Short mmCIF file of C-alpha atoms in Angstrom, two decimals:
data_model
loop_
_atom_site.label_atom_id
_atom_site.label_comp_id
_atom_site.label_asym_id
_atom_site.label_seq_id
_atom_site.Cartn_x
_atom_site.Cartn_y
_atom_site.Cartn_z
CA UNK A 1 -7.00 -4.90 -12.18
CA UNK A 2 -8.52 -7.43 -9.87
CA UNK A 3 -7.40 -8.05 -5.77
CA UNK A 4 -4.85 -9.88 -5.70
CA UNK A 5 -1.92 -9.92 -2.57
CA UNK A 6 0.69 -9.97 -5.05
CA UNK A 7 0.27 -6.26 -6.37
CA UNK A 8 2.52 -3.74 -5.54
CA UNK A 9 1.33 0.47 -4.11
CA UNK A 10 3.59 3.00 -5.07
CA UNK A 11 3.71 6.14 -3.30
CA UNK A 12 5.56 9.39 -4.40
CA UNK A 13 5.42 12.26 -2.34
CA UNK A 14 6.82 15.98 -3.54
CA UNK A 15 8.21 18.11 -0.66
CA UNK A 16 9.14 21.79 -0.28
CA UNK A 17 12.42 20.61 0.66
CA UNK A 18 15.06 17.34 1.83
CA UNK A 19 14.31 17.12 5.91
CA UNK A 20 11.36 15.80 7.12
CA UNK A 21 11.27 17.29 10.38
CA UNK A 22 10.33 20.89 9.51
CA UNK A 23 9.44 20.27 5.09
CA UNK A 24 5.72 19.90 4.19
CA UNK A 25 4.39 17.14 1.70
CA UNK A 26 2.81 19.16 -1.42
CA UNK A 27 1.89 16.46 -3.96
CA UNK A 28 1.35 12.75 -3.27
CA UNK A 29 1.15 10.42 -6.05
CA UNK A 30 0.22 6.62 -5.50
CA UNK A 31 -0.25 3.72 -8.56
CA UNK A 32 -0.92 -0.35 -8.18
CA UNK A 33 0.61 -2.55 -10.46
CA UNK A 34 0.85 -5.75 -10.56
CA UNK A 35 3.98 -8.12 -9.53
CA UNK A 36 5.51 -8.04 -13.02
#
């Protein structure tokens, strides 16, 4: 996949649990795609 401005990051990120404020990430998944 080449540079391009148009492509879009995804980012997924597992949690021990729903609230931020105190839960830890445990997995973070990311993938670039392009715009279609």
């Amino acid at each position: 996949m080449q540079l391009d401005k148009e492509n879009l990051i995804w980012i997924d990120l597992e949690m021990t649990g729903l609230d931020p404020e105190k839960e830890r990430i445990i997995e973070i998944a990311t993938i670039v795609t392009d715009k279609t």
